[in-house]
One Martini backbone bead per residue (centre of mass of N, CA, C, O) as a GRO file, in nm:
protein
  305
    1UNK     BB    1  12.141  17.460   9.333
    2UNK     BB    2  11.859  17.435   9.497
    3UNK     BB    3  11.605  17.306   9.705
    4UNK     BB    4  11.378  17.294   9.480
    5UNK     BB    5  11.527  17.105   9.251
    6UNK     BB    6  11.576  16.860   9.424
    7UNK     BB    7  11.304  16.800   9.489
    8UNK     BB    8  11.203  16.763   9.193
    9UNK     BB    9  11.357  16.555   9.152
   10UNK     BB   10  11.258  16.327   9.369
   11UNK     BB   11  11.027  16.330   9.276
   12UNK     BB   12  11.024  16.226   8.987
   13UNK     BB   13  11.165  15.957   9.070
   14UNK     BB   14  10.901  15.861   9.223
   15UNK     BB   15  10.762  15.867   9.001
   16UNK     BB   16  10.905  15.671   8.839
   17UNK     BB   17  10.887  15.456   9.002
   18UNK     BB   18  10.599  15.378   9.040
   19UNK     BB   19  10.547  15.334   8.741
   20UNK     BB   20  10.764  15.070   8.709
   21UNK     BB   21  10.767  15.009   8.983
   22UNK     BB   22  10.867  14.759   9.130
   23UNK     BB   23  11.140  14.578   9.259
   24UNK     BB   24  11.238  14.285   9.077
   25UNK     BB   25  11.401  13.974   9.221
   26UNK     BB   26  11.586  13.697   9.091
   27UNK     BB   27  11.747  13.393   9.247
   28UNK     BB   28  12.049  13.147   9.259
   29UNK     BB   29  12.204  12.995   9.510
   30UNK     BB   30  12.491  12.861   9.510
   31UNK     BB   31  12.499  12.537   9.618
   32UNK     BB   32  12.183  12.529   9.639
   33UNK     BB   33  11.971  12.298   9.622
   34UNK     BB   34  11.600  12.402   9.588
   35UNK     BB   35  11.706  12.715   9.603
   36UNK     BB   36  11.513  13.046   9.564
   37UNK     BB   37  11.524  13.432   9.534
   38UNK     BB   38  11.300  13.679   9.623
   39UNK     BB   39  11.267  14.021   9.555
   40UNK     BB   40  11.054  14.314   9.685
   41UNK     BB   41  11.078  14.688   9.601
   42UNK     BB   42  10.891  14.948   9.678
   43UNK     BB   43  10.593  14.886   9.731
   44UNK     BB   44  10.252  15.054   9.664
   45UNK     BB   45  10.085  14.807   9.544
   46UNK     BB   46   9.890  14.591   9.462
   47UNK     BB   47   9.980  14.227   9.468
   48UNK     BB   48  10.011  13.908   9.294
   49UNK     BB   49  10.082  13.562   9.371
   50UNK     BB   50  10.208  13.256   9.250
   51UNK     BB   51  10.284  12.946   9.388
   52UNK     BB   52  10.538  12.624   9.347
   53UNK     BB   53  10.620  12.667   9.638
   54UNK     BB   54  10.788  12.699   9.913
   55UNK     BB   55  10.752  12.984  10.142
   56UNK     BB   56  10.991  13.216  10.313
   57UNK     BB   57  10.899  13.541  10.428
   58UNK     BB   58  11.058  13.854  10.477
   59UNK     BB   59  10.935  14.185  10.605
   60UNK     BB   60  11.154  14.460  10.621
   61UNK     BB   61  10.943  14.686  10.500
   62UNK     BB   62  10.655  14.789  10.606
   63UNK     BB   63  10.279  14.774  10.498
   64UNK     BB   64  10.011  14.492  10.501
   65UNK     BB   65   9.720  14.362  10.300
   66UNK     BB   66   9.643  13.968  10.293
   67UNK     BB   67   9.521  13.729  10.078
   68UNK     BB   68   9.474  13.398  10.258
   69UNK     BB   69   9.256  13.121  10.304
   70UNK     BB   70   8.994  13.349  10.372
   71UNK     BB   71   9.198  13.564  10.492
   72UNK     BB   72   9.283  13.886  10.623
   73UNK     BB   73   9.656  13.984  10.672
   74UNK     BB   74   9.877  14.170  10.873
   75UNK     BB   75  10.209  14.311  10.746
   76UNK     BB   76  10.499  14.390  10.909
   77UNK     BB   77  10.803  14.447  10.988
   78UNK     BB   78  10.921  14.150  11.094
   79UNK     BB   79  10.742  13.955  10.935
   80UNK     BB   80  10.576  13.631  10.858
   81UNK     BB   81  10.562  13.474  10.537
   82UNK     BB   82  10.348  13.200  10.403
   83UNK     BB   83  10.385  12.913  10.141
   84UNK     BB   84  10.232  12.710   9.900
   85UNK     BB   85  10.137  12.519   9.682
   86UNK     BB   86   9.905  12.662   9.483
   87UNK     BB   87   9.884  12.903   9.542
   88UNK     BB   88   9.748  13.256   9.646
   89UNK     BB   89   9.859  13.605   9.688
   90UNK     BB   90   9.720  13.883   9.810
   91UNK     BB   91   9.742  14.256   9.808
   92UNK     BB   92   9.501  14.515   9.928
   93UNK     BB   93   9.711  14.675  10.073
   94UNK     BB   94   9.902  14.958  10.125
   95UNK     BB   95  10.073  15.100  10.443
   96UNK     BB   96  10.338  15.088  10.305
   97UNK     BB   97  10.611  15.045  10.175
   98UNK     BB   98  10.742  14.732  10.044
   99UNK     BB   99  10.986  14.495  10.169
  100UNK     BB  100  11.095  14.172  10.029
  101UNK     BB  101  11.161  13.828  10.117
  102UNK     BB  102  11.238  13.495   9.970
  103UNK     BB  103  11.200  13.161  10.009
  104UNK     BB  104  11.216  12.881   9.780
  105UNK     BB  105  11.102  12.570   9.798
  106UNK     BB  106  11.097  12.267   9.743
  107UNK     BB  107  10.891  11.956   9.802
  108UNK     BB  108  11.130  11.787   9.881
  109UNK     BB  109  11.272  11.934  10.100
  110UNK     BB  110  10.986  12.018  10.290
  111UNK     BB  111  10.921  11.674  10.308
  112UNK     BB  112  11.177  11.587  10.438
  113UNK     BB  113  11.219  11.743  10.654
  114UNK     BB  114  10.945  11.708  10.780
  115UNK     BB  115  10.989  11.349  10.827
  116UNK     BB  116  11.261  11.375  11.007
  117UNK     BB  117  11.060  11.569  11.224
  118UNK     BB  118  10.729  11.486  11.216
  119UNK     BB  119  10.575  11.619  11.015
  120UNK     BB  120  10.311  11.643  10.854
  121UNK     BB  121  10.164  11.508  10.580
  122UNK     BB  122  10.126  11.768  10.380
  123UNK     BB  123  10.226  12.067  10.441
  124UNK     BB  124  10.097  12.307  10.668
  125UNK     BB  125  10.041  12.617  10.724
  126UNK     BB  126  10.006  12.851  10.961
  127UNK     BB  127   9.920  13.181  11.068
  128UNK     BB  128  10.151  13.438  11.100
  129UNK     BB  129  10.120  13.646  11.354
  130UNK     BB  130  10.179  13.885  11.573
  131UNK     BB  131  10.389  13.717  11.795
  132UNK     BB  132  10.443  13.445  11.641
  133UNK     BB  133  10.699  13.328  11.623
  134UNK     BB  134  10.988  13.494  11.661
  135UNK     BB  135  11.244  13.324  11.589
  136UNK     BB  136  11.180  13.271  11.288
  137UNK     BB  137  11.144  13.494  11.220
  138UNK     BB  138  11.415  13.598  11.273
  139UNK     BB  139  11.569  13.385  11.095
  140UNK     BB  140  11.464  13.478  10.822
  141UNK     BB  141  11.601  13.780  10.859
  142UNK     BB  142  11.884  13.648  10.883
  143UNK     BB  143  11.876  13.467  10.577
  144UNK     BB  144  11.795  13.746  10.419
  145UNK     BB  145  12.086  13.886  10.481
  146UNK     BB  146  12.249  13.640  10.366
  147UNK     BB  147  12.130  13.661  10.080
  148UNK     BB  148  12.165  13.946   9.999
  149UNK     BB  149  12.440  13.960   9.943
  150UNK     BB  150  12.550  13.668   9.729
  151UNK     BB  151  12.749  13.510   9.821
  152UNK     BB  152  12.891  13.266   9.891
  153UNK     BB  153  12.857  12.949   9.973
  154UNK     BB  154  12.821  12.870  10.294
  155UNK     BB  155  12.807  12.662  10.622
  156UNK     BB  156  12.659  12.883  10.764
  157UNK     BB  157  12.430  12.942  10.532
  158UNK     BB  158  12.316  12.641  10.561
  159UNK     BB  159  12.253  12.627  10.794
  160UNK     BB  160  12.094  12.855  10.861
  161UNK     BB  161  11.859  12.748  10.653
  162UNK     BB  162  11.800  12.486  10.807
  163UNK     BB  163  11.717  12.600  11.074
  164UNK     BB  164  11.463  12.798  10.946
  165UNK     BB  165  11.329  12.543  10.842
  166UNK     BB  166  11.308  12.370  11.124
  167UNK     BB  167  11.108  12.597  11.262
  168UNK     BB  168  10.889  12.629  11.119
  169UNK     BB  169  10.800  12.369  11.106
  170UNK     BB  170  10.765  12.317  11.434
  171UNK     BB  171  10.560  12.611  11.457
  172UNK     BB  172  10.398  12.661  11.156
  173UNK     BB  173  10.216  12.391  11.157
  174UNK     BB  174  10.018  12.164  11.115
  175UNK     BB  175   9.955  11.874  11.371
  176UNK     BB  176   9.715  11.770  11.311
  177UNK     BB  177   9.478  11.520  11.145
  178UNK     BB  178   9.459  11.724  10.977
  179UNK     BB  179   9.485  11.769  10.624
  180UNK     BB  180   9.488  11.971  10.340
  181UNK     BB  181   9.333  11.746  10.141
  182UNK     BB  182   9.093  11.732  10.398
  183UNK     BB  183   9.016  12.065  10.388
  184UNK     BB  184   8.952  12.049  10.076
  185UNK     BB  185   8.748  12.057   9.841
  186UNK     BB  186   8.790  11.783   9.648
  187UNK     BB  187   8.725  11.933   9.401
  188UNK     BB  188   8.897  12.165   9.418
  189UNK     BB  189   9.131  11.966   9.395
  190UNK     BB  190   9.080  11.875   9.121
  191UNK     BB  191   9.062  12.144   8.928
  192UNK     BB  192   9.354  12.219   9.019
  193UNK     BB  193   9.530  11.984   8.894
  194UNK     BB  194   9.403  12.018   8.643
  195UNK     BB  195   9.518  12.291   8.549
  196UNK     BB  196   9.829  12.227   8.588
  197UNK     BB  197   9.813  11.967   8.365
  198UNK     BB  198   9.643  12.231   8.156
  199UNK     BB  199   9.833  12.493   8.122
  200UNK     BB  200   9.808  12.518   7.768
  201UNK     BB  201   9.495  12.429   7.777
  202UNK     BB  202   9.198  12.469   7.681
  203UNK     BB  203   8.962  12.537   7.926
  204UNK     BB  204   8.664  12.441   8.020
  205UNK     BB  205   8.402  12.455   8.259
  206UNK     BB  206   8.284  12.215   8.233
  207UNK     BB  207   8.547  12.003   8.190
  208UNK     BB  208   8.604  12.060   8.488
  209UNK     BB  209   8.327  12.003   8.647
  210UNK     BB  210   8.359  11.696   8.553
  211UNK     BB  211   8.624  11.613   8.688
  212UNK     BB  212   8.539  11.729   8.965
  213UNK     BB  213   8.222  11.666   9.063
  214UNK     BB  214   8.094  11.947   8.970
  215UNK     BB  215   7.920  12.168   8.923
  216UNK     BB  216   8.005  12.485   8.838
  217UNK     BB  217   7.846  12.696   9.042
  218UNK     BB  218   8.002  12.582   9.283
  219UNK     BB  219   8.308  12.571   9.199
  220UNK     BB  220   8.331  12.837   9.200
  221UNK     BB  221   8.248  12.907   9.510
  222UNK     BB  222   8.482  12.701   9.624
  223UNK     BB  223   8.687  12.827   9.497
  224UNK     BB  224   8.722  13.113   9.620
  225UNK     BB  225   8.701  13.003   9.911
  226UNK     BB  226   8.981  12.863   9.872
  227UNK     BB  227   9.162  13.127   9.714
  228UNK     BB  228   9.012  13.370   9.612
  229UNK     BB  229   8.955  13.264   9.292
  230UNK     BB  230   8.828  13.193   8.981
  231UNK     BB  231   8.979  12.928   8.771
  232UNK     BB  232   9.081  13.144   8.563
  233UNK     BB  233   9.296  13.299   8.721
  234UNK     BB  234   9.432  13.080   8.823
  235UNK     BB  235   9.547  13.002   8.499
  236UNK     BB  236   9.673  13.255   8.479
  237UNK     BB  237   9.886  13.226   8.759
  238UNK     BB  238  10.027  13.027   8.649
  239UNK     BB  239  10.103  13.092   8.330
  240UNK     BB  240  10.290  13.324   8.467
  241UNK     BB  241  10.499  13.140   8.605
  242UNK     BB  242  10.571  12.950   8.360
  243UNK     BB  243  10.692  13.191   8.207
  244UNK     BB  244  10.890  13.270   8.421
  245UNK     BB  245  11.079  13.030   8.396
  246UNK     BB  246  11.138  13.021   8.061
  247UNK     BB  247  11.242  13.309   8.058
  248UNK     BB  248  11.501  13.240   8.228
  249UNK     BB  249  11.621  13.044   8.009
  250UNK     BB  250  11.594  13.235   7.714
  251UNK     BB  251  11.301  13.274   7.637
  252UNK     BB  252  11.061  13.419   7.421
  253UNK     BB  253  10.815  13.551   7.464
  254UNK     BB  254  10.661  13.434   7.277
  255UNK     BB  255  10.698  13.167   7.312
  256UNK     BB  256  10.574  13.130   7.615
  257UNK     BB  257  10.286  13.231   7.546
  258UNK     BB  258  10.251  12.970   7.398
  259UNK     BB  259  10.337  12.712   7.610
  260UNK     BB  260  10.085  12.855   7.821
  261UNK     BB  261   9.868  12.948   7.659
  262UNK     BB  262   9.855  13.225   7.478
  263UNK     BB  263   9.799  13.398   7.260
  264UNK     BB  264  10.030  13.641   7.307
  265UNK     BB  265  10.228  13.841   7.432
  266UNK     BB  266  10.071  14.101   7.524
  267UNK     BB  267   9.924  13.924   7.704
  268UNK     BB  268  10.157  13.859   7.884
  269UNK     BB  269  10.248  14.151   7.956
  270UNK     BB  270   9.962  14.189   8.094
  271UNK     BB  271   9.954  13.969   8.321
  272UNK     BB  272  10.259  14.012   8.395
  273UNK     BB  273  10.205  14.327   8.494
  274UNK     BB  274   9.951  14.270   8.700
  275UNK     BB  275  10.072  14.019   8.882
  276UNK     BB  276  10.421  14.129   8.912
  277UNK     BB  277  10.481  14.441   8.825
  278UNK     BB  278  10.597  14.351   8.584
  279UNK     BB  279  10.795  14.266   8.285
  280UNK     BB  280  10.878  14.014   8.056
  281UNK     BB  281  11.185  14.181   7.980
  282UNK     BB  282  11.266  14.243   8.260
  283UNK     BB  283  11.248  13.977   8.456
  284UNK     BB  284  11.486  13.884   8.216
  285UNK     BB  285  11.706  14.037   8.283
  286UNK     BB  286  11.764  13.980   8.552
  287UNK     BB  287  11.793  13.710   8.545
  288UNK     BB  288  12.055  13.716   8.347
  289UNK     BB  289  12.250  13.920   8.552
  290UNK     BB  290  12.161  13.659   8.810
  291UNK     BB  291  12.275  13.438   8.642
  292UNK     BB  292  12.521  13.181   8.696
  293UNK     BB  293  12.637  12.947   8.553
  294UNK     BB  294  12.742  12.629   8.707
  295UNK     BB  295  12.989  12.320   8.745
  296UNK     BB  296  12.894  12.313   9.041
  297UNK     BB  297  12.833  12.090   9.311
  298UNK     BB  298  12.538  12.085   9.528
  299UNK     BB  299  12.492  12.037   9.846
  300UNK     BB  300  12.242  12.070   9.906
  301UNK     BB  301  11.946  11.981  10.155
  302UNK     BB  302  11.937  11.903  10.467
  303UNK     BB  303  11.777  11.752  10.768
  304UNK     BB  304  11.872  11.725  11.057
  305UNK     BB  305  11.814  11.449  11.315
   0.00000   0.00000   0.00000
Protein backbone atom coordinates (compact mmCIF):
# COMPACT_ATOMS: atom_id res chain seq x y z
CA UNK A 1 0.00 0.00 0.00
CA UNK A 2 1.08 3.57 -0.84
CA UNK A 3 2.45 6.36 1.95
CA UNK A 4 -0.63 8.33 0.35
CA UNK A 5 -3.20 5.57 1.17
CA UNK A 6 -1.54 6.01 4.65
CA UNK A 7 -1.77 9.44 5.02
CA UNK A 8 -5.17 9.13 3.95
CA UNK A 9 -5.71 6.32 7.17
CA UNK A 10 -4.41 9.00 9.48
CA UNK A 11 -5.80 11.76 8.36
CA UNK A 12 -9.21 10.15 8.33
CA UNK A 13 -8.74 8.91 11.89
CA UNK A 14 -7.75 12.63 12.75
CA UNK A 15 -10.91 13.72 11.37
CA UNK A 16 -12.99 11.10 13.70
CA UNK A 17 -11.15 11.35 16.57
CA UNK A 18 -12.27 15.38 16.21
CA UNK A 19 -15.64 14.42 15.64
CA UNK A 20 -15.87 12.10 18.51
CA UNK A 21 -13.87 14.95 20.31
CA UNK A 22 -11.23 14.49 23.60
CA UNK A 23 -10.72 10.99 25.14
CA UNK A 24 -12.06 11.94 28.65
CA UNK A 25 -11.65 9.32 31.46
CA UNK A 26 -12.29 9.65 35.18
CA UNK A 27 -11.25 6.94 37.61
CA UNK A 28 -11.11 6.61 41.36
CA UNK A 29 -7.21 5.66 42.66
CA UNK A 30 -8.14 2.23 45.28
CA UNK A 31 -7.33 3.03 48.20
CA UNK A 32 -7.12 6.63 48.76
CA UNK A 33 -10.31 8.42 50.19
CA UNK A 34 -11.13 11.86 49.13
CA UNK A 35 -9.28 11.44 45.40
CA UNK A 36 -10.14 11.07 41.81
CA UNK A 37 -8.47 11.18 38.85
CA UNK A 38 -9.63 12.85 35.46
CA UNK A 39 -7.55 12.59 32.10
CA UNK A 40 -8.53 14.84 28.97
CA UNK A 41 -6.70 13.97 25.78
CA UNK A 42 -6.29 15.78 22.93
CA UNK A 43 -8.47 18.69 23.09
CA UNK A 44 -8.71 20.46 20.13
CA UNK A 45 -11.85 23.07 21.01
CA UNK A 46 -13.06 24.84 23.81
CA UNK A 47 -14.74 22.82 27.00
CA UNK A 48 -15.92 24.22 29.92
CA UNK A 49 -16.08 22.30 33.37
CA UNK A 50 -17.96 23.13 36.56
CA UNK A 51 -15.92 21.95 39.66
CA UNK A 52 -17.55 20.46 43.05
CA UNK A 53 -13.75 19.69 44.50
CA UNK A 54 -10.74 21.42 44.84
CA UNK A 55 -8.66 20.55 41.65
CA UNK A 56 -5.07 20.36 40.87
CA UNK A 57 -4.45 20.32 36.96
CA UNK A 58 -1.47 19.60 35.48
CA UNK A 59 -1.17 20.33 31.66
CA UNK A 60 0.83 17.61 30.47
CA UNK A 61 1.13 18.78 26.79
CA UNK A 62 -0.47 21.38 24.29
CA UNK A 63 -1.17 25.22 24.80
CA UNK A 64 -4.62 27.09 25.75
CA UNK A 65 -6.02 30.07 26.59
CA UNK A 66 -9.09 30.06 29.69
CA UNK A 67 -11.20 32.29 31.46
CA UNK A 68 -11.81 32.17 35.78
CA UNK A 69 -12.32 34.68 38.28
CA UNK A 70 -12.95 37.11 36.00
CA UNK A 71 -9.45 37.09 33.78
CA UNK A 72 -8.30 35.04 31.16
CA UNK A 73 -4.93 32.51 31.68
CA UNK A 74 -2.63 31.02 29.15
CA UNK A 75 -1.40 27.82 30.19
CA UNK A 76 0.70 25.25 28.20
CA UNK A 77 2.27 22.13 29.01
CA UNK A 78 4.13 22.10 32.54
CA UNK A 79 1.74 24.45 33.40
CA UNK A 80 -0.44 24.12 36.74
CA UNK A 81 -3.87 24.89 37.30
CA UNK A 82 -6.28 25.18 40.40
CA UNK A 83 -10.13 25.17 40.82
CA UNK A 84 -12.14 25.59 44.00
CA UNK A 85 -15.74 23.87 44.51
CA UNK A 86 -18.66 25.96 42.60
CA UNK A 87 -16.00 27.60 40.07
CA UNK A 88 -16.75 27.22 36.52
CA UNK A 89 -13.72 27.06 34.20
CA UNK A 90 -13.60 28.00 30.55
CA UNK A 91 -11.49 27.51 27.47
CA UNK A 92 -11.48 30.12 25.42
CA UNK A 93 -9.03 29.39 22.44
CA UNK A 94 -6.69 26.16 22.25
CA UNK A 95 -3.37 26.74 20.76
CA UNK A 96 -2.61 23.54 20.45
CA UNK A 97 -3.97 19.94 21.13
CA UNK A 98 -4.30 19.81 24.94
CA UNK A 99 -3.34 17.02 26.94
CA UNK A 100 -4.07 17.32 30.44
CA UNK A 101 -4.82 15.70 34.00
CA UNK A 102 -6.44 16.57 37.05
CA UNK A 103 -6.56 15.21 40.91
CA UNK A 104 -10.14 16.40 42.50
CA UNK A 105 -9.74 16.32 46.34
CA UNK A 106 -12.83 16.72 48.62
CA UNK A 107 -13.12 20.01 50.77
CA UNK A 108 -13.04 18.07 53.66
CA UNK A 109 -9.64 16.83 52.96
CA UNK A 110 -8.29 20.31 51.27
CA UNK A 111 -9.58 22.40 54.59
CA UNK A 112 -8.15 19.84 56.80
CA UNK A 113 -4.59 19.96 55.01
CA UNK A 114 -5.13 23.91 55.30
CA UNK A 115 -5.92 23.72 59.27
CA UNK A 116 -2.98 21.12 59.77
CA UNK A 117 -0.55 24.01 57.63
CA UNK A 118 -1.75 27.03 59.20
CA UNK A 119 -3.15 28.26 55.59
CA UNK A 120 -6.42 30.27 56.03
CA UNK A 121 -9.76 29.05 55.34
CA UNK A 122 -11.57 28.69 53.45
CA UNK A 123 -8.51 27.87 50.96
CA UNK A 124 -8.58 30.05 48.39
CA UNK A 125 -6.17 29.37 45.44
CA UNK A 126 -4.13 32.23 43.62
CA UNK A 127 -3.78 31.71 39.67
CA UNK A 128 -0.43 30.28 38.83
CA UNK A 129 1.23 32.41 36.17
CA UNK A 130 4.16 30.28 34.19
CA UNK A 131 7.34 30.66 36.31
CA UNK A 132 5.82 31.10 39.67
CA UNK A 133 5.79 27.83 41.96
CA UNK A 134 7.79 25.53 39.73
CA UNK A 135 8.21 22.87 42.52
CA UNK A 136 4.52 23.12 42.94
CA UNK A 137 4.43 22.84 39.29
CA UNK A 138 6.64 19.93 38.66
CA UNK A 139 5.43 17.90 42.07
CA UNK A 140 1.89 17.96 40.46
CA UNK A 141 3.44 16.70 36.88
CA UNK A 142 5.17 13.89 38.92
CA UNK A 143 2.00 13.04 40.92
CA UNK A 144 -0.11 12.93 37.66
CA UNK A 145 2.78 10.53 36.09
CA UNK A 146 2.14 8.30 38.94
CA UNK A 147 -1.54 8.47 38.83
CA UNK A 148 -1.34 7.85 35.23
CA UNK A 149 -0.01 4.38 35.73
CA UNK A 150 -3.27 3.16 37.63
CA UNK A 151 -1.31 0.56 39.61
CA UNK A 152 -1.81 -0.63 43.35
CA UNK A 153 -1.83 2.44 45.71
CA UNK A 154 1.69 2.57 47.25
CA UNK A 155 3.08 4.44 50.42
CA UNK A 156 5.48 6.28 47.89
CA UNK A 157 2.28 7.47 46.06
CA UNK A 158 -0.02 8.41 49.05
CA UNK A 159 3.49 10.50 50.38
CA UNK A 160 3.70 12.16 46.18
CA UNK A 161 0.27 13.14 46.48
CA UNK A 162 0.24 14.81 50.15
CA UNK A 163 3.39 16.23 48.98
CA UNK A 164 1.89 17.84 46.08
CA UNK A 165 -0.95 19.14 48.05
CA UNK A 166 0.84 20.22 50.97
CA UNK A 167 3.26 22.70 48.21
CA UNK A 168 0.13 24.22 46.38
CA UNK A 169 -1.57 24.77 49.95
CA UNK A 170 1.65 26.47 50.73
CA UNK A 171 3.02 28.38 47.74
CA UNK A 172 -0.24 29.03 45.90
CA UNK A 173 -3.16 30.10 47.90
CA UNK A 174 -4.20 33.57 49.22
CA UNK A 175 -3.14 33.92 53.11
CA UNK A 176 -3.90 37.72 53.56
CA UNK A 177 -7.18 38.66 55.86
CA UNK A 178 -8.98 39.20 52.74
CA UNK A 179 -11.20 35.25 51.95
CA UNK A 180 -12.79 33.83 49.23
CA UNK A 181 -16.57 34.69 50.73
CA UNK A 182 -15.34 38.36 51.41
CA UNK A 183 -14.36 39.13 48.12
CA UNK A 184 -17.41 37.85 46.36
CA UNK A 185 -20.13 39.64 46.21
CA UNK A 186 -22.57 38.57 48.78
CA UNK A 187 -25.77 38.25 46.50
CA UNK A 188 -23.61 36.27 44.17
CA UNK A 189 -22.52 33.62 46.75
CA UNK A 190 -26.22 33.43 48.36
CA UNK A 191 -27.30 33.10 44.62
CA UNK A 192 -24.54 30.22 44.13
CA UNK A 193 -25.86 28.72 47.36
CA UNK A 194 -29.21 28.91 46.38
CA UNK A 195 -28.59 27.42 43.21
CA UNK A 196 -26.42 24.57 43.98
CA UNK A 197 -29.34 24.02 47.01
CA UNK A 198 -31.92 23.94 44.18
CA UNK A 199 -30.24 21.94 41.81
CA UNK A 200 -33.52 19.41 40.45
CA UNK A 201 -36.10 22.49 40.89
CA UNK A 202 -37.36 24.81 38.68
CA UNK A 203 -35.65 28.42 39.66
CA UNK A 204 -36.95 31.01 38.66
CA UNK A 205 -34.98 34.67 38.48
CA UNK A 206 -37.11 36.44 40.63
CA UNK A 207 -37.29 33.64 43.35
CA UNK A 208 -33.60 33.63 43.07
CA UNK A 209 -33.13 37.69 43.08
CA UNK A 210 -35.07 37.83 46.25
CA UNK A 211 -33.14 35.25 47.62
CA UNK A 212 -29.69 36.74 47.19
CA UNK A 213 -30.96 40.23 48.06
CA UNK A 214 -30.71 42.46 45.11
CA UNK A 215 -32.49 43.36 41.99
CA UNK A 216 -32.27 40.52 39.01
CA UNK A 217 -30.52 42.67 36.90
CA UNK A 218 -27.57 43.80 39.20
CA UNK A 219 -27.33 39.88 40.01
CA UNK A 220 -27.31 38.95 36.26
CA UNK A 221 -24.43 41.68 35.68
CA UNK A 222 -22.32 40.63 39.16
CA UNK A 223 -22.75 37.09 38.84
CA UNK A 224 -21.38 36.76 35.46
CA UNK A 225 -18.27 39.22 36.39
CA UNK A 226 -17.53 37.15 39.58
CA UNK A 227 -17.85 33.85 37.60
CA UNK A 228 -18.08 34.86 34.18
CA UNK A 229 -21.68 32.95 33.25
CA UNK A 230 -25.00 33.69 34.47
CA UNK A 231 -27.12 32.21 36.76
CA UNK A 232 -28.81 29.95 34.51
CA UNK A 233 -25.79 28.29 32.78
CA UNK A 234 -24.41 28.45 36.25
CA UNK A 235 -27.06 25.80 36.87
CA UNK A 236 -26.88 23.97 33.71
CA UNK A 237 -22.99 23.78 34.46
CA UNK A 238 -24.37 22.04 38.08
CA UNK A 239 -26.72 19.64 36.61
CA UNK A 240 -24.16 18.37 34.67
CA UNK A 241 -21.81 17.73 36.95
CA UNK A 242 -24.40 16.18 39.09
CA UNK A 243 -25.73 13.85 36.43
CA UNK A 244 -22.22 12.98 36.09
CA UNK A 245 -21.92 11.69 39.42
CA UNK A 246 -25.51 9.70 38.85
CA UNK A 247 -24.01 8.16 35.56
CA UNK A 248 -20.98 7.06 37.45
CA UNK A 249 -22.89 4.99 40.05
CA UNK A 250 -25.02 3.35 37.17
CA UNK A 251 -27.97 5.20 37.36
CA UNK A 252 -29.50 5.35 33.19
CA UNK A 253 -29.57 8.52 31.46
CA UNK A 254 -33.29 9.44 31.36
CA UNK A 255 -33.51 8.26 35.16
CA UNK A 256 -30.15 10.97 35.97
CA UNK A 257 -31.76 13.65 33.93
CA UNK A 258 -34.83 13.16 35.70
CA UNK A 259 -32.69 13.95 39.50
CA UNK A 260 -31.03 16.75 38.33
CA UNK A 261 -34.32 18.68 36.71
CA UNK A 262 -33.58 18.27 33.55
CA UNK A 263 -36.71 17.95 30.82
CA UNK A 264 -35.51 14.81 29.47
CA UNK A 265 -32.19 12.71 27.90
CA UNK A 266 -31.70 14.69 24.61
CA UNK A 267 -31.92 17.58 26.84
CA UNK A 268 -28.96 16.05 29.20
CA UNK A 269 -26.92 14.61 26.27
CA UNK A 270 -27.05 17.92 24.51
CA UNK A 271 -25.62 19.97 27.94
CA UNK A 272 -23.38 17.26 28.38
CA UNK A 273 -21.76 16.96 25.16
CA UNK A 274 -21.31 20.96 24.87
CA UNK A 275 -20.35 21.10 28.41
CA UNK A 276 -18.02 17.97 28.88
CA UNK A 277 -17.25 17.46 25.29
CA UNK A 278 -18.36 13.42 26.04
CA UNK A 279 -21.99 11.98 25.27
CA UNK A 280 -23.24 11.07 28.74
CA UNK A 281 -23.32 7.42 27.26
CA UNK A 282 -19.56 7.42 26.92
CA UNK A 283 -18.87 9.01 29.98
CA UNK A 284 -20.91 6.36 31.63
CA UNK A 285 -18.78 3.32 29.83
CA UNK A 286 -15.45 4.68 30.81
CA UNK A 287 -16.81 5.03 34.51
CA UNK A 288 -17.90 1.73 34.63
CA UNK A 289 -14.82 -0.19 32.61
CA UNK A 290 -12.56 2.01 35.21
CA UNK A 291 -14.17 1.90 38.40
CA UNK A 292 -13.77 -1.72 39.71
CA UNK A 293 -15.47 -1.35 43.60
CA UNK A 294 -13.36 -2.72 46.17
CA UNK A 295 -14.21 -3.84 49.67
CA UNK A 296 -10.35 -2.82 51.03
CA UNK A 297 -10.57 0.05 53.66
CA UNK A 298 -8.64 3.21 52.30
CA UNK A 299 -6.20 4.90 53.88
CA UNK A 300 -7.45 8.55 53.86
CA UNK A 301 -5.33 11.62 53.02
CA UNK A 302 -3.89 13.47 56.21
CA UNK A 303 -1.24 16.22 56.28
CA UNK A 304 1.82 15.56 58.11
CA UNK A 305 1.98 17.91 60.78
Amino acid sequence: MGRGSVRAREGTARRRAREDGPRIEHWRPEGMEGLRVFRVEDMTGPLSSYSEYYGVVSILQGACDGWCRGAVHTVAAGGLKLKEPGEVHRHVRVHAPVTLQGAAFTADVVEEAARTLGVPRPVHFVPVEPGRAPRAAALATAMHAALAARGPVTRELEALVIETLTEVLATCTERGEVRVHERAPRAVRRAREYLRAHVSEPVTLDALAAHAGADKFHLIRAFRAELGIPPYEYLTHLRVARAAELLATGMTGAAAAHAVGLFDESQLHRHFRRILGVTPGRFARTMHRQHRPSGARGSGLACPA
